[in-house]
Coordinates of C-alpha atoms in Angstrom, one line a residue:
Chain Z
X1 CA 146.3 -70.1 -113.4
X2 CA 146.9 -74.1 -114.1
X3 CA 143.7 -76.3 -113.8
X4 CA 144.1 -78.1 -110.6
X5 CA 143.1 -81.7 -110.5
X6 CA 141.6 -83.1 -107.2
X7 CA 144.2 -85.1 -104.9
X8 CA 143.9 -88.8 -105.8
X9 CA 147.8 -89.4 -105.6
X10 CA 147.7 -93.1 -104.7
X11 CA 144.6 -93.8 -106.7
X12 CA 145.7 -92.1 -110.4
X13 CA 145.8 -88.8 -111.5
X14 CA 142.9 -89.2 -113.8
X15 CA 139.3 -88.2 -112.8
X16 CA 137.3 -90.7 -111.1
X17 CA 134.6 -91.8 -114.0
X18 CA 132.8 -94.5 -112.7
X19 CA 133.8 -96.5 -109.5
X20 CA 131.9 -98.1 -107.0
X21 CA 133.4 -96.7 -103.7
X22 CA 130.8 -98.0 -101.3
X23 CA 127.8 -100.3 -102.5
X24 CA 124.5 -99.1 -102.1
X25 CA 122.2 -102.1 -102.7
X26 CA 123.3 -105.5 -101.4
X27 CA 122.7 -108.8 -101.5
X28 CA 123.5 -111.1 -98.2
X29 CA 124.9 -114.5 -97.9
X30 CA 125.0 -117.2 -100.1
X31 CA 125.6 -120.8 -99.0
X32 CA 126.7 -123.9 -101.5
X33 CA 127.1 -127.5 -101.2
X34 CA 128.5 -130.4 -103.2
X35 CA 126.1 -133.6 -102.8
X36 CA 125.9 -136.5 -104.4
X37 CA 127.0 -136.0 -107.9
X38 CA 125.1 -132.5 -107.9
X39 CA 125.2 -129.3 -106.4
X40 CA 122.8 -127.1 -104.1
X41 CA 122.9 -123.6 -103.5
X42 CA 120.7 -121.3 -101.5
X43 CA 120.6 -117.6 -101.2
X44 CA 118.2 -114.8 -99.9
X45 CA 115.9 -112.6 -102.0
X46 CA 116.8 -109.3 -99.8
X47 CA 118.4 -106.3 -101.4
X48 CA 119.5 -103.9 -99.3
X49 CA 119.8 -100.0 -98.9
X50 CA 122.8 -99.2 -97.1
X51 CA 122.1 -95.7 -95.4
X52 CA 124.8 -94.1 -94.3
X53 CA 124.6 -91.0 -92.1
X54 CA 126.1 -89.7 -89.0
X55 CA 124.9 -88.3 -85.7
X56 CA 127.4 -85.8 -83.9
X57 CA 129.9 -86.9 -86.5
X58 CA 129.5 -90.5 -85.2
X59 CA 128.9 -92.7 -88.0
X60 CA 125.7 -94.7 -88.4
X61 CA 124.6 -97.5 -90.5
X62 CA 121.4 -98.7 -91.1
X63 CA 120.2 -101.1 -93.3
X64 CA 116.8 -100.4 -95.2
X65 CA 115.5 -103.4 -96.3
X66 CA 114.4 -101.5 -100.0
X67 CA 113.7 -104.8 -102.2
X68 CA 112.5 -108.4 -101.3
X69 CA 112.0 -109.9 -104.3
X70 CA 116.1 -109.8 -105.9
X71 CA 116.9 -113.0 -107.9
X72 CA 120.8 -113.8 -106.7
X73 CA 121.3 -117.1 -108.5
X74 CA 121.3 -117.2 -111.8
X75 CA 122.1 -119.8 -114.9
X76 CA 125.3 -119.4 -116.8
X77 CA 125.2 -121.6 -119.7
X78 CA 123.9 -125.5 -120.1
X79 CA 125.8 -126.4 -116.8
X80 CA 126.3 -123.8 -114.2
X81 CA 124.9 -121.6 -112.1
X82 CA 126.4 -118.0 -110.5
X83 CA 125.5 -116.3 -107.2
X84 CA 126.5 -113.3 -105.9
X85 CA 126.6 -111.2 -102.8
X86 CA 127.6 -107.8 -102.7
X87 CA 126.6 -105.3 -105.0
X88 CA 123.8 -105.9 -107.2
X89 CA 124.1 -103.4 -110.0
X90 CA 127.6 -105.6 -110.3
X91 CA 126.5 -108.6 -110.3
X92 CA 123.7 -107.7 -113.0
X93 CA 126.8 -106.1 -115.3
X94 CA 129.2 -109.6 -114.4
X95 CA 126.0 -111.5 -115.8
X96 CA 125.8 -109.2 -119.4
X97 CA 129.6 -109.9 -119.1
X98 CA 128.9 -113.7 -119.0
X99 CA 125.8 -113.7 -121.5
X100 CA 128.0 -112.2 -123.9
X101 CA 131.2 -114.9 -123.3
X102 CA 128.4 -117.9 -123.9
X103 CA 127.1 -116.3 -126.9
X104 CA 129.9 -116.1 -128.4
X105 CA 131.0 -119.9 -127.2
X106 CA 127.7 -121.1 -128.7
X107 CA 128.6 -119.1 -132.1
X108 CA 131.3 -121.7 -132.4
X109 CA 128.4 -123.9 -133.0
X110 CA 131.1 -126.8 -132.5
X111 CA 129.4 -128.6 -130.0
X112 CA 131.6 -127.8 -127.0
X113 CA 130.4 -125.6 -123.9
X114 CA 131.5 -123.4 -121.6
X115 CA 131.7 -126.0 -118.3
X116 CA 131.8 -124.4 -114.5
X117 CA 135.6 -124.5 -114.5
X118 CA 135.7 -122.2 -117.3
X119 CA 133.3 -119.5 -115.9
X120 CA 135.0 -119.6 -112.8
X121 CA 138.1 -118.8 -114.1
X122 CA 136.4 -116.4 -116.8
X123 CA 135.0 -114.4 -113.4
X124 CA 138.4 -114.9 -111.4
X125 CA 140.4 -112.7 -114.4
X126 CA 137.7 -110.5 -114.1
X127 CA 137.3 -109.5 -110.9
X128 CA 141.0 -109.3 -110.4
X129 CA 141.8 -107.1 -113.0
X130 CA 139.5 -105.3 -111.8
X131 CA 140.7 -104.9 -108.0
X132 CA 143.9 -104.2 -109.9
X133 CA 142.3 -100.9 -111.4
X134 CA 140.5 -100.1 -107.8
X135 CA 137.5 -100.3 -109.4
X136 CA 136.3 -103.6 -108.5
X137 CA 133.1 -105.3 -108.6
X138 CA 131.6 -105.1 -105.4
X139 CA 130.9 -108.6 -105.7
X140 CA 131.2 -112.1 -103.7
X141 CA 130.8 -115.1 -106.1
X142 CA 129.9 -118.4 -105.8
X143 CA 129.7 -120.9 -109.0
X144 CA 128.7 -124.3 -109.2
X145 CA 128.3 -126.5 -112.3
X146 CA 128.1 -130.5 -113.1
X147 CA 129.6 -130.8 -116.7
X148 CA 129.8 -134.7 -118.1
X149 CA 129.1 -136.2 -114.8
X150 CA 131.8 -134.0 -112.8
X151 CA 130.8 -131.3 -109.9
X152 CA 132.4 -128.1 -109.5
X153 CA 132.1 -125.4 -107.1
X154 CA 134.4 -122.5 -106.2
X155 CA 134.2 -119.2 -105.2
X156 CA 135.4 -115.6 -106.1
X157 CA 135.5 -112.9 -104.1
X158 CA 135.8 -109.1 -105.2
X159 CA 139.5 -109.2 -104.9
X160 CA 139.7 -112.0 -106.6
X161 CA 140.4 -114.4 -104.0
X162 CA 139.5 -118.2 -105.5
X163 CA 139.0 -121.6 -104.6
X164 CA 137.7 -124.6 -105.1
X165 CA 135.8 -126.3 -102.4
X166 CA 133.3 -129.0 -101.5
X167 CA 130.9 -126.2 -99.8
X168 CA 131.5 -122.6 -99.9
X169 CA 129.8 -119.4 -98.8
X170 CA 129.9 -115.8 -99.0
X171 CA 129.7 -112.8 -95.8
X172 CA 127.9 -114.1 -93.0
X173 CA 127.6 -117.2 -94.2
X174 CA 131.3 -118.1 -93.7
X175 CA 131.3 -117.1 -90.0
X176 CA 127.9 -118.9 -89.4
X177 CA 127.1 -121.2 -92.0
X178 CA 130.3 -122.8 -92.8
X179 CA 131.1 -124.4 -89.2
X180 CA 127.7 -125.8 -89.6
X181 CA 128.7 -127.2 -92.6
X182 CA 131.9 -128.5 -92.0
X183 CA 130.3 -131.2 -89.2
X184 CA 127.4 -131.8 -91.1
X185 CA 128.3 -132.2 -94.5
X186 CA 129.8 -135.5 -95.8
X187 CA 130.4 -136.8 -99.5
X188 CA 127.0 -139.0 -99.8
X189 CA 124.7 -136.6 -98.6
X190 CA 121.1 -137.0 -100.8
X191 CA 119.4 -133.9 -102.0
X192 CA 116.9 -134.1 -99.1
X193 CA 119.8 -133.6 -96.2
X194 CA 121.2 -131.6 -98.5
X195 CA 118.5 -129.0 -98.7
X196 CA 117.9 -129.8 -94.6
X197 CA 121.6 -128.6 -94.2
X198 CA 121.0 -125.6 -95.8
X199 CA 118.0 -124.7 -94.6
X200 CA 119.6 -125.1 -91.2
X201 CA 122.5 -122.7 -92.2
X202 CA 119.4 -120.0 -93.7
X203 CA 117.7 -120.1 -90.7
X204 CA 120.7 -119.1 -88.5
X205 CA 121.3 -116.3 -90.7
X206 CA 118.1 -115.5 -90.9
X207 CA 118.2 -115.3 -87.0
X208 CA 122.0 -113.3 -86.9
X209 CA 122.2 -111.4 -90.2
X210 CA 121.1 -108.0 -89.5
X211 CA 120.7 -107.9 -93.4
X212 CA 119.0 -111.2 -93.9
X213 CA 115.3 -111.4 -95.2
X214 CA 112.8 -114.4 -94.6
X215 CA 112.4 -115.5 -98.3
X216 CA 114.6 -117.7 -99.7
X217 CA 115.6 -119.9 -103.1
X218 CA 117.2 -122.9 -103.4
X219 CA 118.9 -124.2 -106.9
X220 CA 119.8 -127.4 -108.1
X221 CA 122.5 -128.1 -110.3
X222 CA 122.5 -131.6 -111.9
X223 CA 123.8 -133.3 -115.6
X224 CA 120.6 -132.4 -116.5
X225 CA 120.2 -129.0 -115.7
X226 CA 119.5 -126.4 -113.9
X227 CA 116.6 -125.5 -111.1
X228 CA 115.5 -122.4 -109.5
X229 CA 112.6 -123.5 -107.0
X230 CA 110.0 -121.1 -106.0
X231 CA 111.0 -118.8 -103.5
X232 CA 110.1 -119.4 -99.5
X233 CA 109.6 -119.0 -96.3
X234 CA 111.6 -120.6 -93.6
X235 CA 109.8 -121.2 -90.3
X236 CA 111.2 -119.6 -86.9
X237 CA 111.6 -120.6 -83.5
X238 CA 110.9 -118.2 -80.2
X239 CA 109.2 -120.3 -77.9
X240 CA 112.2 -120.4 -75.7
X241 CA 110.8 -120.1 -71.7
X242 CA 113.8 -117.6 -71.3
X243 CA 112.5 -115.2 -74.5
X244 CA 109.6 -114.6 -72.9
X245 CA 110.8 -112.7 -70.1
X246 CA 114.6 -112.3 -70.4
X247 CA 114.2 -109.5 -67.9
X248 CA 113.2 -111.5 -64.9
X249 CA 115.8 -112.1 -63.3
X250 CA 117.6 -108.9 -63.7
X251 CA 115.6 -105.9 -64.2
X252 CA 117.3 -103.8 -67.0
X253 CA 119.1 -106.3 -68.4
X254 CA 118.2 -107.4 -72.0
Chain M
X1 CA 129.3 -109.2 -98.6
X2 CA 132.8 -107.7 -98.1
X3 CA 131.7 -104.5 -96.3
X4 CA 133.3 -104.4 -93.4
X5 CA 131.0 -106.8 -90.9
X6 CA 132.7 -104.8 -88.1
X7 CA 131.7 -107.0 -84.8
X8 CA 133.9 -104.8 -82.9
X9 CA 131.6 -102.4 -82.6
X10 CA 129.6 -100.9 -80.0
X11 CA 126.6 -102.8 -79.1
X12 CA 123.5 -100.8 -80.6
X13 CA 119.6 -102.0 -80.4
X14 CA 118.8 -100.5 -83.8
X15 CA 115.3 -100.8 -82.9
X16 CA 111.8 -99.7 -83.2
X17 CA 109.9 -98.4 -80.1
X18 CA 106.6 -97.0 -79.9
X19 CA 104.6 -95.5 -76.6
X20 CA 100.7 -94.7 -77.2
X21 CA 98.5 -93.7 -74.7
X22 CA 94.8 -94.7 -75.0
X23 CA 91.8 -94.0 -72.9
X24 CA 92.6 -95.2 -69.5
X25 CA 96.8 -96.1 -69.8
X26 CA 99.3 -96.6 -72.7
X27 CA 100.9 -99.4 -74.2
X28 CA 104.9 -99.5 -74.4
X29 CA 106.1 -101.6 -77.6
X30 CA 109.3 -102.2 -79.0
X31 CA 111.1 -105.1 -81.2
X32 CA 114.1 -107.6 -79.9
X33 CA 116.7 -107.2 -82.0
X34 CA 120.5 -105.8 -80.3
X35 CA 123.2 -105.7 -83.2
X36 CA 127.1 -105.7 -82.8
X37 CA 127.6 -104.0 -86.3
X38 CA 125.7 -106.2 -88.7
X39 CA 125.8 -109.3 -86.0
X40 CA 122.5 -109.7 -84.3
X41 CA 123.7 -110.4 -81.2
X42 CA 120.9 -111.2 -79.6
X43 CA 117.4 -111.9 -81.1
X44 CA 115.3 -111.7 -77.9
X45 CA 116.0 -108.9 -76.5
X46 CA 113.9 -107.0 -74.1
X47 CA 114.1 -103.6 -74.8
X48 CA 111.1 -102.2 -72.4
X49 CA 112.7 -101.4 -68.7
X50 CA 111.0 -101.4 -64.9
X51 CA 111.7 -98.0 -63.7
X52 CA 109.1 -98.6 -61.3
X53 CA 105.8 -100.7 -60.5
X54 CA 103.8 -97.9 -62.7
X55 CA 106.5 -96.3 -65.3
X56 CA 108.7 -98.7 -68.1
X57 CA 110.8 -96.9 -70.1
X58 CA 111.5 -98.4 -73.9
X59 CA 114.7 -97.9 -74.9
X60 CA 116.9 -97.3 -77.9
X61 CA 120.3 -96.4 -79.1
X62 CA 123.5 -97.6 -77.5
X63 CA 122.9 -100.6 -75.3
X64 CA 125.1 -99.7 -72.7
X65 CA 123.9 -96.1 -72.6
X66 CA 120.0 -97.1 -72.1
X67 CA 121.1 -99.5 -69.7
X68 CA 122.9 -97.4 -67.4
X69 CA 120.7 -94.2 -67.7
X70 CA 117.5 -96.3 -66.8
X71 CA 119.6 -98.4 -63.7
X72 CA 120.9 -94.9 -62.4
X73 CA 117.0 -93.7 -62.5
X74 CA 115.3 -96.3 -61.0
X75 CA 117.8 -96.1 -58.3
X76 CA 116.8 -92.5 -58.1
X77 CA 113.1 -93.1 -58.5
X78 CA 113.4 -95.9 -55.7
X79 CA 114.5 -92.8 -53.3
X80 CA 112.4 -90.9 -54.2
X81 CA 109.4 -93.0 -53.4
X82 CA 110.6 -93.8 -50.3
X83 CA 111.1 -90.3 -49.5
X84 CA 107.4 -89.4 -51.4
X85 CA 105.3 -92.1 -49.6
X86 CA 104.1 -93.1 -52.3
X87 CA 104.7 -94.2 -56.2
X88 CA 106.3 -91.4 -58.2
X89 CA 104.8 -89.9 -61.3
X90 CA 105.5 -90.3 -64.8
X91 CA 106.5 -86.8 -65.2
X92 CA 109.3 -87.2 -62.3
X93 CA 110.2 -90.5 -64.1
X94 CA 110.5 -88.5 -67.7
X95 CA 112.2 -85.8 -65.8
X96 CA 114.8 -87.8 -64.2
X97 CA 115.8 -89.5 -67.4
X98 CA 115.8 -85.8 -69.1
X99 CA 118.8 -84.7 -66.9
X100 CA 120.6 -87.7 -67.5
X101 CA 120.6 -87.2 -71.0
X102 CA 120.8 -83.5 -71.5
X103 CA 123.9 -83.3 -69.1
X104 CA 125.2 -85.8 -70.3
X105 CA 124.5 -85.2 -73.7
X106 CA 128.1 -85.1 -75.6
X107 CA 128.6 -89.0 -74.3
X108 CA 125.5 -90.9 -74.5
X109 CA 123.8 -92.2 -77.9
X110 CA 120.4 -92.8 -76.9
X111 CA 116.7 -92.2 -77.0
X112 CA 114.2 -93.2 -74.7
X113 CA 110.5 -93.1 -74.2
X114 CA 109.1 -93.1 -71.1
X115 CA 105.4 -94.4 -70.4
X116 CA 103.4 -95.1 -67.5
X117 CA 100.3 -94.6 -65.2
X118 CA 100.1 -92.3 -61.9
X119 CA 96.3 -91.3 -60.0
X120 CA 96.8 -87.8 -60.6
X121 CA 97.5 -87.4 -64.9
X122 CA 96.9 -90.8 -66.0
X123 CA 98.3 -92.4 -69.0
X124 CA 101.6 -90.5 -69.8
X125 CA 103.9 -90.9 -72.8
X126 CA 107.6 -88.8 -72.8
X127 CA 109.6 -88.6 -75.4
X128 CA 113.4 -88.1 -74.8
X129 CA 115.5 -88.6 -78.2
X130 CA 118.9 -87.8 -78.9
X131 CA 119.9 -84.3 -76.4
X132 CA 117.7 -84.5 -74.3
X133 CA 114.5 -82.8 -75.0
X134 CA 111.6 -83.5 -73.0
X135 CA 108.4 -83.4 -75.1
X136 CA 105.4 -84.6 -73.5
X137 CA 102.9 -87.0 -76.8
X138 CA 99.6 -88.3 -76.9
X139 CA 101.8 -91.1 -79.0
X140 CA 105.5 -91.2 -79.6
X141 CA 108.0 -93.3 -81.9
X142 CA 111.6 -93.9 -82.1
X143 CA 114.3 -96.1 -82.9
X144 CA 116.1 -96.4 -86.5
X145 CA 112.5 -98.1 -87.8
X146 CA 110.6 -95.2 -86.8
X147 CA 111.2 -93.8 -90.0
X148 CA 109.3 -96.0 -91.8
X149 CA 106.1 -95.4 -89.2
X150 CA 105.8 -91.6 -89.4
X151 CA 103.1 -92.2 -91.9
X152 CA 101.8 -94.9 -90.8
X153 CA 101.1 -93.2 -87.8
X154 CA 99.5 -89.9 -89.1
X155 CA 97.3 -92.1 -90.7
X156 CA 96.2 -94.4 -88.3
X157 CA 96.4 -93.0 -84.7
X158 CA 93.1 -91.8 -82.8
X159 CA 92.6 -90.2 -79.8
X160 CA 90.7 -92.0 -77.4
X161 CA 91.4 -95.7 -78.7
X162 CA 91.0 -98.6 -76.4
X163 CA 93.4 -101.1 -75.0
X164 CA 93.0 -103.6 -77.3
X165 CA 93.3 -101.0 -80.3
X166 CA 95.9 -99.3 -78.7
X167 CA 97.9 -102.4 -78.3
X168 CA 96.9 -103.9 -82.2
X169 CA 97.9 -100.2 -83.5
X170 CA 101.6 -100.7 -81.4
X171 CA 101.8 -104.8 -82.4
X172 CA 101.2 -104.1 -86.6
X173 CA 103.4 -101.0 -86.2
X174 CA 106.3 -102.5 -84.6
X175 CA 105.8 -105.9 -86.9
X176 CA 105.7 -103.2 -90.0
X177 CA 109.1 -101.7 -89.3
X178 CA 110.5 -105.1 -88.5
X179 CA 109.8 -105.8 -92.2
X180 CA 111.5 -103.2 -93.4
X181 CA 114.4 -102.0 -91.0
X182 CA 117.5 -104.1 -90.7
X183 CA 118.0 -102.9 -87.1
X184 CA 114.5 -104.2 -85.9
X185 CA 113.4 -108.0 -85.5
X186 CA 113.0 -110.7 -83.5
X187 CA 109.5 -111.2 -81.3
X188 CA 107.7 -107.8 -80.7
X189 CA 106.9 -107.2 -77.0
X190 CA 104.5 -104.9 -75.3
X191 CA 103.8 -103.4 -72.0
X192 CA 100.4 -102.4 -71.2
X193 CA 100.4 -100.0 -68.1
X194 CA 96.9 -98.4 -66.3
X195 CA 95.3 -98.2 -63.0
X196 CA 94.8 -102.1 -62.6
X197 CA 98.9 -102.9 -63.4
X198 CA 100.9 -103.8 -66.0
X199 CA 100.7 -106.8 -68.3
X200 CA 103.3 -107.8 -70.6
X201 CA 103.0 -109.5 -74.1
X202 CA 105.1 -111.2 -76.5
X203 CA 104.4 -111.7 -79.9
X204 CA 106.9 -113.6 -81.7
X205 CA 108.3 -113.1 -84.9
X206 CA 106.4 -115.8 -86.9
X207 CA 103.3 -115.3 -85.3
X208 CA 103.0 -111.5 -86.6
X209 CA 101.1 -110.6 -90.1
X210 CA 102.6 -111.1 -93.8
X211 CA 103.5 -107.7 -95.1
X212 CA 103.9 -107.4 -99.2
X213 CA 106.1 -109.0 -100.5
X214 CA 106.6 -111.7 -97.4
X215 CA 105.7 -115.4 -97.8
X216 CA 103.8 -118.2 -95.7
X217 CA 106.7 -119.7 -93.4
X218 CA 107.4 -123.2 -94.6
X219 CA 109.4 -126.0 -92.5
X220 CA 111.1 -126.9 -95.8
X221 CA 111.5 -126.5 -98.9
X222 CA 110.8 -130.5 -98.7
X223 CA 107.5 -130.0 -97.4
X224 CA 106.7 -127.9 -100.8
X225 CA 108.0 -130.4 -103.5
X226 CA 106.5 -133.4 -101.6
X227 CA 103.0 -131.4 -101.8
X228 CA 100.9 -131.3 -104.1
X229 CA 101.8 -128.3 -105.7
X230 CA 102.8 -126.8 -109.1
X231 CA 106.1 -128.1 -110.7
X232 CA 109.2 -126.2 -110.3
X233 CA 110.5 -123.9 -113.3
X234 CA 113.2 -126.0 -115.3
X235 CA 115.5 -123.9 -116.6

């Protein structure tokens, strides 16, 4: 009696090795900006566990806030800087990916470096090929870089959707963070109304994000470098009169 | 994230509520969050319901379903003290909402606790989760971040606490699920019910104790680097 195979007709008749399906810790949102001659970026430090269950076959999804502490920004290089959203297991094999391309850049030892344009592409070829096997990194990107006095800073998503743009962000952040952004943000901002601006945009997710956590970092990119600040906490507002007792007027409503 | 952010879907309060009963009442708490999908659609929620003067009812699940099974009782519970001559009992409260949900029980997505104070039992807490089982607790919790309390709970409940106990047990509890379920935050609110009334509390979200692993609110990041504080890592 033949072997039978299970049915993955669309998806290739070989055995499913290794593919992320569904992602089981995430990251949230992460918000960038262009200022100056520099670039900010902020992002969460929540990494969530997606529990997936069902009651009366009704699926239900909660979101267990497992780890608070999860670096999403990291340092590519002398002159950029990656964050992800999305899976986090992916994004910590996309950085052994990129550790090994600027190793073997700096083994050149001719005095050129990988700029931001260059990982971003790097990433974009990446994660598309990957989408292309269905086995993509379950990944949103976001890369900014200054290399010899030029800013850069685009995006990839896990289908390998890419662009360049003078702020960007990933999830949530593009349905609440970017119409902040695009009437606030102008070409001259300075890094203090730069990190104001984003603050603002962390704090409204931090209100509407289901999966957002109060601890935040924010990274600088400039010529010089690269900084990570300390991670922190962003004040909230709920001293509304109507907060206090939205029932008042309407007894059983929210 | 690309998961599907699905706003389409049916308005559900997560949630975390708690009912505990303490020597002379019991204190209703729950959290404020109401989600569409991963959206928090609204942050300030107010989760604990009038049934009438002496009963609340917290409620969790579907929106819509807790909403309409509490209107439909206190409509019921309004006859009914008319009718009585005088205020209903928890237990016909609890009851009332049991029917709702048992019959009703291949539609409706919620669970409800019902708490409150009457002259002849007291403090009264009733549970009423998913189907509609009645079960009558000295404390009870539910809600999606009622699995993180379950030990909490075994841990630190007492028989025979007093109000203000009662109602520091409910605050930490609700603000520890907060910290760790999705589908709780916002402010935390109780409702303290016994023989003098019912007093309600709010306790918002920045106001509540740092868990491990939380930080000190800060206006801004600004505020740190312009202090007088250690030097950012250069990388």
């Amino acid at each position: 009696m033949a072997l039978k195979l299970p049915q993955n007709s669309l998806l290739g008749s070989q055995s499913d090795s290794q593919r992320t399906l569904y992602p089981y810790v995430t990251g949230t949102s992460v918000v960038a900006l262009k200022y100056k001659d520099r670039i900010l970026m902020a992002a969460d430090m929540g990494g969530q566990q997606l529990a997936l269950g069902s009651i009366d076959l009704k699926p239900f999804s909660y979101v267990h806030m497992r780890y608070k502490s999860v670096e999403r920004m990291k340092p590519i290089g002398k002159h950029s800087l990656l964050g992800a959203s999305g899976e986090i297991s992916d994004f910590q094999e996309i950085l052994r990916y990129l550790n090994e391309l600027i190793l073997y850049d700096n083994m050149w030892d001719d005095g050129n470096s990988l700029g931001p344009k260059e990982v971003h592409n790097y990433l974009t070829r990446v994660m598309y090929n990957r989408r292309n096997k269905f086995n993509p990194l379950w990944n949103s990107l976001v890369l900014g870089g200054v290399k010899n006095g030029n800013k850069y800073l685009g995006t990839v998503s896990m289908i390998g959707v890419n662009f360049k743009d003078n702020h960007v962000a990933t999830g949530f952040g593009n349905h609440l963070a970017q119409p902040i952004l695009r009437q606030e943000w102008h070409e001259n901002l300075s890094f203090e109304d730069g990190v104001k601006l984003l603050e603002k945009c962390m704090r409204v997710l931090l209100y509407c994000d289901r999966s957002a956590v109060n601890k935040l970092q924010i990274a600088k990119i400039t010529e010089e470098g690269v900084t990570i600040h300390q991670p922190y906490s962003l004040k909230t507002y709920w001293e509304f009169s109507t907060f206090e007792n939205p029932a008042q007027g309407a007894i059983g409503s929210w | 994230m690309d998961l599907d952010m699905n706003v389409n879907a049916p308005h559900s309060m997560g949630t975390t509520i708690i009912g505990v009963t303490y020597n002379g009442g019991v204190v209703l708490g729950a959290d404020s969050r109401t989600s569409t999908g991963m959206y928090v659609a609204n942050r300030a929620s107010d989760k604990i319901t009038q049934l009438t003067d002496n009963v609340y009812v917290c409620r969790s699940g579907s929106a819509a379903d807790s909403q309409i099974v509490s209107d439909y009782v206190r409509y019921f519970l309004h006859q009914h003290t008319i009718q009585l001559g005088q205020p209903a009992t928890v237990k016909v409260a609890a009851n009332l909402i049991r029917l709702l949900s048992y019959n009703n029980k291949n539609m409706l997505q919620t669970g409800l606790i019902v708490g409150g104070w009457d002259k002849y039992e007291g403090g009264k807490i009733y549970g009423i989760p998913l189907g509609g089982t009645l079960i009558e607790q000295p404390f009870a919790i539910g809600g999606s971040g009622s699995s993180y309390l379950y030990g909490f709970f075994d841990q630190a409940w007492k028989e025979g606490m007093t109000k203000e106990e009662a109602e520091q047990l409910v605050v930490k509890a609700v603000s520890l699920a907060i910290a760790r379920d999705g589908a709780s935050g916002g402010v935390v609110r109780t409702v303290v019910i016994n023989s003098d009334g019912v007093t309600r509390n709010f306790y918002p979200g920045d106001k509540l104790q740092l868990w491990h692993d939380e930080l000190e609110p800060q206006h801004s990041l600004l505020d740190i680097l312009n202090a007088p504080s250690p030097e950012p890592m250069n990388i």
